[in-house]
Coordinates of C-alpha atoms in Angstrom, one line a residue:
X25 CA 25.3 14.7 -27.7
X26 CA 23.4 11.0 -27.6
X27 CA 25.1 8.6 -25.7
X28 CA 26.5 5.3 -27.4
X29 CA 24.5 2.3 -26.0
X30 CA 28.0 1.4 -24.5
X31 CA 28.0 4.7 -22.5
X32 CA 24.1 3.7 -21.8
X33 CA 25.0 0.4 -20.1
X34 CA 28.3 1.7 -18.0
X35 CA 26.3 4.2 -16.6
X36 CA 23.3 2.0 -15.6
X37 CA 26.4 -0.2 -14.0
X38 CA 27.3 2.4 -12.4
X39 CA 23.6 3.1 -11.0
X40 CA 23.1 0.2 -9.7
X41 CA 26.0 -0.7 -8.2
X42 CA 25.5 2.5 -6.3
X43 CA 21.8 1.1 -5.2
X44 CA 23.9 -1.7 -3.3
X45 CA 22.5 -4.4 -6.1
X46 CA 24.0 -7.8 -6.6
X47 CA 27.1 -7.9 -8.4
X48 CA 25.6 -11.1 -10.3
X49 CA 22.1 -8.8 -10.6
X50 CA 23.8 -5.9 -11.5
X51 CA 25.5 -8.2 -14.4
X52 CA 22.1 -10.3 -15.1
X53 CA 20.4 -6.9 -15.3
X54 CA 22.6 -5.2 -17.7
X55 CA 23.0 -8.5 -19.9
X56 CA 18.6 -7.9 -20.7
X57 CA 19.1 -4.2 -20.9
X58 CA 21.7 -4.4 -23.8
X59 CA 19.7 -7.2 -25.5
X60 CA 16.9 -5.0 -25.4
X61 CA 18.7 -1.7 -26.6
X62 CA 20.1 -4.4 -29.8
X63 CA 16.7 -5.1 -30.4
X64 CA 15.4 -1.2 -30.7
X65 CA 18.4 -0.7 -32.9
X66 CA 17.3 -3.5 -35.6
X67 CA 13.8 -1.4 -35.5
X68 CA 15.2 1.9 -35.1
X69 CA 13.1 3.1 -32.5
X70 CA 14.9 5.9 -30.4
X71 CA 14.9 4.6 -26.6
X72 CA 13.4 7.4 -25.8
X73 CA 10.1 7.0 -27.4
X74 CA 10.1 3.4 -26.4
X75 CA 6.5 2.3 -25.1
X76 CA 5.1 0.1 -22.5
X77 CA 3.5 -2.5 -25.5
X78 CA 7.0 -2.1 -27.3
X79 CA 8.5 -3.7 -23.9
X80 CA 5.9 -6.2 -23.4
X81 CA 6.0 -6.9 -27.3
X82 CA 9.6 -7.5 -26.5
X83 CA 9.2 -9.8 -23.1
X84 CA 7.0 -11.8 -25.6
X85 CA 9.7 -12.2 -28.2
X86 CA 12.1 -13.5 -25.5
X87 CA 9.8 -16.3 -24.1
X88 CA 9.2 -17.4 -27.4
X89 CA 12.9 -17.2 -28.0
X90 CA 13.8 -19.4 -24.8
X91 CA 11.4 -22.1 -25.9
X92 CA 13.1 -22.6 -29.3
X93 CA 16.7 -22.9 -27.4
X94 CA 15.9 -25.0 -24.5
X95 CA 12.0 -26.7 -25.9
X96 CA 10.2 -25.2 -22.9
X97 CA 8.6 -22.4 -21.5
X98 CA 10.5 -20.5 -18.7
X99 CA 8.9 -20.7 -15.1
X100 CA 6.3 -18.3 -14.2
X101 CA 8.8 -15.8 -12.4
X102 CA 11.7 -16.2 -15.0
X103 CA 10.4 -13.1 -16.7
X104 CA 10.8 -10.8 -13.7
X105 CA 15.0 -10.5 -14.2
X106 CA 14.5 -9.2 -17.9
X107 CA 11.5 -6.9 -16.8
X108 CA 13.5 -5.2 -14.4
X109 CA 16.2 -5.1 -16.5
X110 CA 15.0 -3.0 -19.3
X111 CA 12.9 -0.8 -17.0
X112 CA 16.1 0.1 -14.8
X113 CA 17.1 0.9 -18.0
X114 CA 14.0 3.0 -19.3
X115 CA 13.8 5.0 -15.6
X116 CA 18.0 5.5 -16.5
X117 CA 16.9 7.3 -20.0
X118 CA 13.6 8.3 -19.9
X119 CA 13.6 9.8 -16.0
X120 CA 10.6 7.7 -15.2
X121 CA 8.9 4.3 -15.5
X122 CA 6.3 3.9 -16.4
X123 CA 5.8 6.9 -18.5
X124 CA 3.4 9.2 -17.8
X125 CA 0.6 8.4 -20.3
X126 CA 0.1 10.9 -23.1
X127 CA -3.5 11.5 -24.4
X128 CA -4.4 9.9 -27.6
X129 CA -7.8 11.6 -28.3
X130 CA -10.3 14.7 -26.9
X131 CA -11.6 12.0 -24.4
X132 CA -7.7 11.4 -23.0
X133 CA -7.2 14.7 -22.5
X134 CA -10.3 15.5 -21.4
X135 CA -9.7 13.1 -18.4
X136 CA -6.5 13.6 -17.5
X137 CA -7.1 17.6 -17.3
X138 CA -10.5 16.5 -14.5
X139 CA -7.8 14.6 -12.7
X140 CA -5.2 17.0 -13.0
X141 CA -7.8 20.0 -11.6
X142 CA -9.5 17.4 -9.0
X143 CA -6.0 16.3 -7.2
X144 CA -5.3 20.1 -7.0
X145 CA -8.9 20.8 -5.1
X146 CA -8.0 17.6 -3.1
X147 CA -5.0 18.7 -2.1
X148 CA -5.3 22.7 -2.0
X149 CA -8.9 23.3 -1.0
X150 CA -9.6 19.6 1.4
X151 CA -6.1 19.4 2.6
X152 CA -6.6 15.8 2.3
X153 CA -3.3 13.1 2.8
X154 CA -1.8 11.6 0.2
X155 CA -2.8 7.8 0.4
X156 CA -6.5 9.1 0.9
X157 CA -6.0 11.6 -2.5
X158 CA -4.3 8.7 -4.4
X159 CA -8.1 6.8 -3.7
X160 CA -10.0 9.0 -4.7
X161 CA -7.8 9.4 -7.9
X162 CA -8.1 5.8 -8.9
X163 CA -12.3 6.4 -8.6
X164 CA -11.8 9.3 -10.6
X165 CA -9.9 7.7 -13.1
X166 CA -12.1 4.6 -13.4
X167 CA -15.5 6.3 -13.6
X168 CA -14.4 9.2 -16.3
X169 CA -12.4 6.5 -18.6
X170 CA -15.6 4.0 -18.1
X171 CA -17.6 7.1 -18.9
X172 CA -15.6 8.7 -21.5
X173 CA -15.6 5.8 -23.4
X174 CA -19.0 5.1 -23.9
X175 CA -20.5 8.4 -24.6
X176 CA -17.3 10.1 -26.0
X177 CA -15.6 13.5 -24.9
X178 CA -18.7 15.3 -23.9
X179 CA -19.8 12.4 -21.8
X180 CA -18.8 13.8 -17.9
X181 CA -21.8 16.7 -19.6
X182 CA -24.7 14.4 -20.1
X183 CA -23.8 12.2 -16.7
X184 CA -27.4 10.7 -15.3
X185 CA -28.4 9.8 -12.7
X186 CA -29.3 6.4 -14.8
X187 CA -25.4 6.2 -15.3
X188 CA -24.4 6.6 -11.8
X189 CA -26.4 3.5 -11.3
X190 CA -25.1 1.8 -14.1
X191 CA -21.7 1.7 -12.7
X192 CA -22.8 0.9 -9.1
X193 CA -23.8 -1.6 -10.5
X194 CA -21.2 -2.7 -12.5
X195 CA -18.8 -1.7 -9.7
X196 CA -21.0 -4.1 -6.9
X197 CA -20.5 -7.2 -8.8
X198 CA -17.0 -8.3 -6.8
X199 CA -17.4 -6.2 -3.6
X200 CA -19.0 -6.7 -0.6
X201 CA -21.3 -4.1 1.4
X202 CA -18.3 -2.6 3.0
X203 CA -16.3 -2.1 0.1
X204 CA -19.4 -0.5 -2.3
X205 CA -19.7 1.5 0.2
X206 CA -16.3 3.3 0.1
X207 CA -16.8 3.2 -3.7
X208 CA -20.1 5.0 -3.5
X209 CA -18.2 8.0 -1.0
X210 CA -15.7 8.2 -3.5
X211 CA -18.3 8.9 -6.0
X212 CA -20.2 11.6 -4.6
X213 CA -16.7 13.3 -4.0
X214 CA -15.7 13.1 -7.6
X215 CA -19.6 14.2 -8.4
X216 CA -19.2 17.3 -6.2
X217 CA -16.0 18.2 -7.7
X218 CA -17.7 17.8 -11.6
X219 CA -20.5 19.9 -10.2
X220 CA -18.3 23.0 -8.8
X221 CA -16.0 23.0 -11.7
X222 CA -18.8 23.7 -13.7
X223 CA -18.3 20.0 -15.9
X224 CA -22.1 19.2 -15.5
X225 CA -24.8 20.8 -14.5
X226 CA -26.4 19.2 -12.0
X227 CA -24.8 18.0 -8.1
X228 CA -25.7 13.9 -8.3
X229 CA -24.3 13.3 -5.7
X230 CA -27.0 12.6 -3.4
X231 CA -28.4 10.5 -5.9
X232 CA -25.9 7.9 -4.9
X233 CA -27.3 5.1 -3.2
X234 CA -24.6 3.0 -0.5
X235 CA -25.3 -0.4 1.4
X236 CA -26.3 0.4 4.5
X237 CA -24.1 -0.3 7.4
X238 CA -24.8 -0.5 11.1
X239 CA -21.7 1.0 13.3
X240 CA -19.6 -1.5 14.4
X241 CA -21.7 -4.5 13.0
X242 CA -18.9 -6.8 12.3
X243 CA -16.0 -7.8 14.8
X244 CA -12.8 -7.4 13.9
X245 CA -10.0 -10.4 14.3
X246 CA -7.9 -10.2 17.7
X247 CA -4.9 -12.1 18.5
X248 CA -4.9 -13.4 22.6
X249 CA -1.6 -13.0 24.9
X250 CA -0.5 -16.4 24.0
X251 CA -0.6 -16.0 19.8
X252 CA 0.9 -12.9 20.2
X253 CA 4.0 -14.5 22.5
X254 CA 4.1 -17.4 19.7
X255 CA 4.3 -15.1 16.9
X256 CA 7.2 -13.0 18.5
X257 CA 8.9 -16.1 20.0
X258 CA 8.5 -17.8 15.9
X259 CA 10.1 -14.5 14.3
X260 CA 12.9 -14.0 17.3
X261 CA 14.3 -17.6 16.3
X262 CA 14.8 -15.8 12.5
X263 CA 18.5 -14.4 12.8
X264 CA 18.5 -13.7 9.0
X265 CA 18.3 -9.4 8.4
X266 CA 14.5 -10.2 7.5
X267 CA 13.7 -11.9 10.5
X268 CA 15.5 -9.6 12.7
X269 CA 13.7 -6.9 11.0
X270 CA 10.3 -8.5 11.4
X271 CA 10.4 -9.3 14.9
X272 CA 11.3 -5.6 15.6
X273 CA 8.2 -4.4 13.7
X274 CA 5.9 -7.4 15.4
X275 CA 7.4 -6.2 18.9
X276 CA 6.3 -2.1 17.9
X277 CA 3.0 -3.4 16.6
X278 CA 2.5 -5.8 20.0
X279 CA 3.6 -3.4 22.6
X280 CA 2.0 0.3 21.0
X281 CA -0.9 -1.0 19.0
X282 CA 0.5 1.1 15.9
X283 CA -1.0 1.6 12.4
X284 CA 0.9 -0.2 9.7
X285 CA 2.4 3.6 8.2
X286 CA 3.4 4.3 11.8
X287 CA 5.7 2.0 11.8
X288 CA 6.9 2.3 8.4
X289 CA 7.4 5.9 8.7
X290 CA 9.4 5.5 12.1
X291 CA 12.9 7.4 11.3
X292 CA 16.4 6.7 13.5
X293 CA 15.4 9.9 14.9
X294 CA 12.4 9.2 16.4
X295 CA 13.9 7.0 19.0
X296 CA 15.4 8.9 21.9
X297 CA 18.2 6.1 23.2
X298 CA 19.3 8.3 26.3
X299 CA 15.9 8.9 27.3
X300 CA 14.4 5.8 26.6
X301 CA 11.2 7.4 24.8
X302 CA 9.6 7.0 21.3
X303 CA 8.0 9.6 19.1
X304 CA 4.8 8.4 16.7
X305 CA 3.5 10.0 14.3
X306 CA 0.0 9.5 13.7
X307 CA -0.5 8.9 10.1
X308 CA -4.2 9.6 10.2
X309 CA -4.2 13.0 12.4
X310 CA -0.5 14.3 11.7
X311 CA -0.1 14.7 15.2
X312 CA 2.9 13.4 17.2
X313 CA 3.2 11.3 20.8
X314 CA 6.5 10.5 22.6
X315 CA 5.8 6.9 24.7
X316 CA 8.0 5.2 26.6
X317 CA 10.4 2.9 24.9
X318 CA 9.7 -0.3 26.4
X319 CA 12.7 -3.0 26.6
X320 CA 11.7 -5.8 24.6
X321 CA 10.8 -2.9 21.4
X322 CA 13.8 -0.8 21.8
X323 CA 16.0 -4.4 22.0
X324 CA 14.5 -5.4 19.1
X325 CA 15.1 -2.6 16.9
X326 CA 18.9 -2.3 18.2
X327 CA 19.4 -5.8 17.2
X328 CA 18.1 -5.0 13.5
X329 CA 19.9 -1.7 13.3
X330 CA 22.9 -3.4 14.5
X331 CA 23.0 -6.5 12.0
X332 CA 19.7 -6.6 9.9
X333 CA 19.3 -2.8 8.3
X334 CA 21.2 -2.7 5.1
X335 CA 23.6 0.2 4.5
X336 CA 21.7 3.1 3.2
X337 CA 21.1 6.7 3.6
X338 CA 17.5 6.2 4.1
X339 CA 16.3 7.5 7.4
X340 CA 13.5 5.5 7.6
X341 CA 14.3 2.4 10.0
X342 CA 12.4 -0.8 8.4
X343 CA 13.9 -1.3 5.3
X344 CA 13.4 -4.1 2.2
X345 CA 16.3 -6.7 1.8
X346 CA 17.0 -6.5 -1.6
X347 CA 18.0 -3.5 -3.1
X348 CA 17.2 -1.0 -4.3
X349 CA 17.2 0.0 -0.5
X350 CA 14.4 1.6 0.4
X351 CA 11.2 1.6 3.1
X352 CA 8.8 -0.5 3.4
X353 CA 5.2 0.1 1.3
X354 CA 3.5 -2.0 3.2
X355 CA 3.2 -5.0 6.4
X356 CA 0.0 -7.3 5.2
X357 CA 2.0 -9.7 3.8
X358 CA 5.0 -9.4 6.3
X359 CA 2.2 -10.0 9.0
X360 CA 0.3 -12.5 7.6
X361 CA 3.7 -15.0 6.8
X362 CA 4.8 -14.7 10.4
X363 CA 1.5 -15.9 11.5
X364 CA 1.8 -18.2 9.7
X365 CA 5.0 -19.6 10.2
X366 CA 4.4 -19.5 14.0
X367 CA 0.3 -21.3 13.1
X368 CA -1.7 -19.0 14.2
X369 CA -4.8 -18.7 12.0
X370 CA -7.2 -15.7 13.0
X371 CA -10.6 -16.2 12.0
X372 CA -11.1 -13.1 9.9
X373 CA -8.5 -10.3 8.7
X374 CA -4.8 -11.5 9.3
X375 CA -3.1 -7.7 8.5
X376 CA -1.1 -5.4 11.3
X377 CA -4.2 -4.2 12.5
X378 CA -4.9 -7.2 14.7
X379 CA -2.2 -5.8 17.0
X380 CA -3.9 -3.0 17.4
X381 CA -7.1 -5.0 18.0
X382 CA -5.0 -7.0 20.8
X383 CA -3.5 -4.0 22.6
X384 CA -7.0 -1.9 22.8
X385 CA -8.4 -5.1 24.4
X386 CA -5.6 -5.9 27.0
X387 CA -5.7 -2.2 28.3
X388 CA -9.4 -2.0 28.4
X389 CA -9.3 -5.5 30.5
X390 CA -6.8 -3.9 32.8
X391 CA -9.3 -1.0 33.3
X392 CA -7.4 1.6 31.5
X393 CA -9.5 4.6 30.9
X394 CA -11.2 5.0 27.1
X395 CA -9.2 8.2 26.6
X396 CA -6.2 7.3 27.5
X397 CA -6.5 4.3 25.0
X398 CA -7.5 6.4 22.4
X399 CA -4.4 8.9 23.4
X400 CA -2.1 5.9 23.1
X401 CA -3.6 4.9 19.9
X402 CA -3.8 8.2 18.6
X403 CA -7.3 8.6 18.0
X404 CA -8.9 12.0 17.7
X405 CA -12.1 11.1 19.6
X406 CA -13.6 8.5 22.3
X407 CA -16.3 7.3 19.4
X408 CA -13.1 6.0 17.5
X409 CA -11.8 3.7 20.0
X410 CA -15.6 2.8 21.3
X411 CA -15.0 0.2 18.2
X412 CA -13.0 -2.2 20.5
X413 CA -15.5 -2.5 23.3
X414 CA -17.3 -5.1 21.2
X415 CA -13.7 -7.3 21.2
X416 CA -13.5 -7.6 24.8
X417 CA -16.4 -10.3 24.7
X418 CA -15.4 -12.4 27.5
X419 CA -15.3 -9.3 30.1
X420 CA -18.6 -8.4 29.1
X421 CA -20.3 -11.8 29.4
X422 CA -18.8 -12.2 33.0
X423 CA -20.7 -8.5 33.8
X424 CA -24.1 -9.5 31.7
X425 CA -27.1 -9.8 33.8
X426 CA -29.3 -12.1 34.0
X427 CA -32.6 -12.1 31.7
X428 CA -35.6 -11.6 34.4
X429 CA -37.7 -15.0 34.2
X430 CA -34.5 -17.2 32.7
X431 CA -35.5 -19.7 35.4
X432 CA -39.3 -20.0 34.1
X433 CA -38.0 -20.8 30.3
X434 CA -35.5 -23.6 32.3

């Protein structure tokens, strides 16, 4: 039996009032979703057919509709409420939103079944992780729609090698050597796959031409002892659940030198209270290492869980603060608005990883063996932690020797 729109709106009540929303969201949010389900019963369109351009068509209507009342246009972020709205509505109905897309035409379908079969051989046959799949997918996606659309449903069958160049091309125009890099390695993996599934005839990937890059040619930023004290003592003076929460995360990233998922991906039972020890998993290598819970961390993340985390059944430990309640997807932004709140400017990159920069250096000047740093960071060989030598600047000047015949050029 179809549910009355009434029924429609109790239950999304009901939703989000479970997802520990707002009472004055919950009602803001509900308000939108019933104009909007008024609006698809004027042009009797079933809600459950309802379309991404149909919602945008109707965001559209409702600017236009708050100019006439109040003679001008909303503020940039005043479309956000009724946005989220109507799609806490849509993922009520439809189970998902966005929808998955639905082929239109032979090229469509013809893409979406060489991502379909490529994620499984990315995920079956390479074992790869998901973040690293997810990439590749977006290449994939982007090169077969870019090809697909100019030469039609048998294009991925007459790829050249002139094509491949055509979209390096088009591809380097915004990137820098780095980043055309990654795309071009991306590429040749999509290029393999076309070539063992039998979609063209010919392996081009080797004709793929990359920038050349020299190992460890650029120096990442690092963050000295005293930064690092200023940004923890700038996010310690936040007593709000977000700045309880960030100083915890800046204290893990500080003291371990973890990867931005590592810390994300902590759970409440990955600290061991009575034994004062920590278990990491190492997003890149899957394997595990239990470290010593070091005061200032482990006091940091007891004052979040005690007043900061919001009630959930979540297991992961950082959470946002606003629901819905759920992990954190990412700490670029986190990291780069306590630095600068606390004015520290790094030179170059301003993301998580600078911690990790910081720690490598400050064991390596305290003579701590290259494996064990690489141990600590979770690195699977020497050669991946031989990267921060080239940081530690200072120490190598004060070993450098002199240049034989300095004195005659003097």
């Amino acid at each position: 039996m179809t549910k009355t729109d009434r029924e429609v709106i109790t239950e999304l009540e009901a939703v989000l009032t479970s997802q520990e929303y707002n009472p004055v969201v919950v009602r803001n949010y509900c308000a939108y979703a019933r104009g909007f389900l008024d609006h698809l019963a004027q042009q009797n369109i079933p809600i459950a057919d309802v379309t991404e351009a149909q919602v945008e068509q109707h965001l559209c209507d409702a600017v236009a509709l708050f100019q006439r009342r109040h003679g001008r246009l909303p503020g940039p972020r005043w479309h956000q409420i009724p946005c989220a709205g109507i799609h806490a509505l849509l993922r009520l109905v439809q189970g998902r939103w966005p929808p998955t897309p639905k082929a239109s035409c032979a090229a469509d379908a013809l893409r979406f079944a060489i991502c379909d079969e490529y994620e499984a051989w990315l995920l079956d046959e390479r074992g790869l992780a998901r973040p690293s799949i997810d990439t590749l997918l977006w290449e994939a996606r982007h090169f077969l729609a870019w090809q697909l659309e100019r030469c039609g449903a048998e294009g991925p069958m007459d790829l050249s090698v002139e094509d491949i160049d055509r979209y390096m091309d088009l591809r380097a125009l915004k990137l820098t050597r780095s980043s055309l890099k990654s795309v071009a390695e991306r590429l040749r993996s999509l290029l393999r796959h076309l070539h063992r599934a039998g979609h063209i005839a010919t392996d081009l990937s080797p004709h793929i031409i990359a920038p050349l890059l020299y190992a460890y040619e650029g120096v990442p930023s690092i963050l000295e002892r005293g930064e690092i004290a200023a940004v923890l003592e700038s996010a310690r003076a936040d007593k709000t659940p977000a700045g309880l929460r960030d100083h915890a995360i800046l204290q893990l990233l500080a003291t371990y030198g973890l990867r931005s998922g590592e810390v994300r991906n902590l759970r409440i039972e990955d600290i061991d209270w009575r034994g004062e020890s920590i278990r990491i998993r190492h997003s890149k290598t899957g394997a595990c290492s239990f470290l010593p819970l070091m005061a200032p961390a482990g006091e940091a993340v007891l004052a979040y869980l005690r007043s900061g985390r919001p009630v959930t059944e979540a297991r992961e430990i950082f959470m946002r603060t606003r629901a819905p309640y759920r992990k954190l997807e990412k700490l670029y932004s986190l990291v780069r608005r306590r630095l600068r709140h606390a004015g520290i400017k790094p030179p170059g990159k301003c993301g998580p990883h600078i911690f990790r920069h910081a720690r490598a250096v400050e064991m390596l000047r305290a003579s701590v063996p290259q494996k064990i740093i690489g141990d600590l960071l979770g690195h699977r060989s020497t050669a991946s932690t031989a990267v921060y030598l080239k940081l530690a600047t200072e120490d190598l000047r004060a070993i450098a020797l002199d240049v034989p015949g300095a004195e005659l050029l003097t």
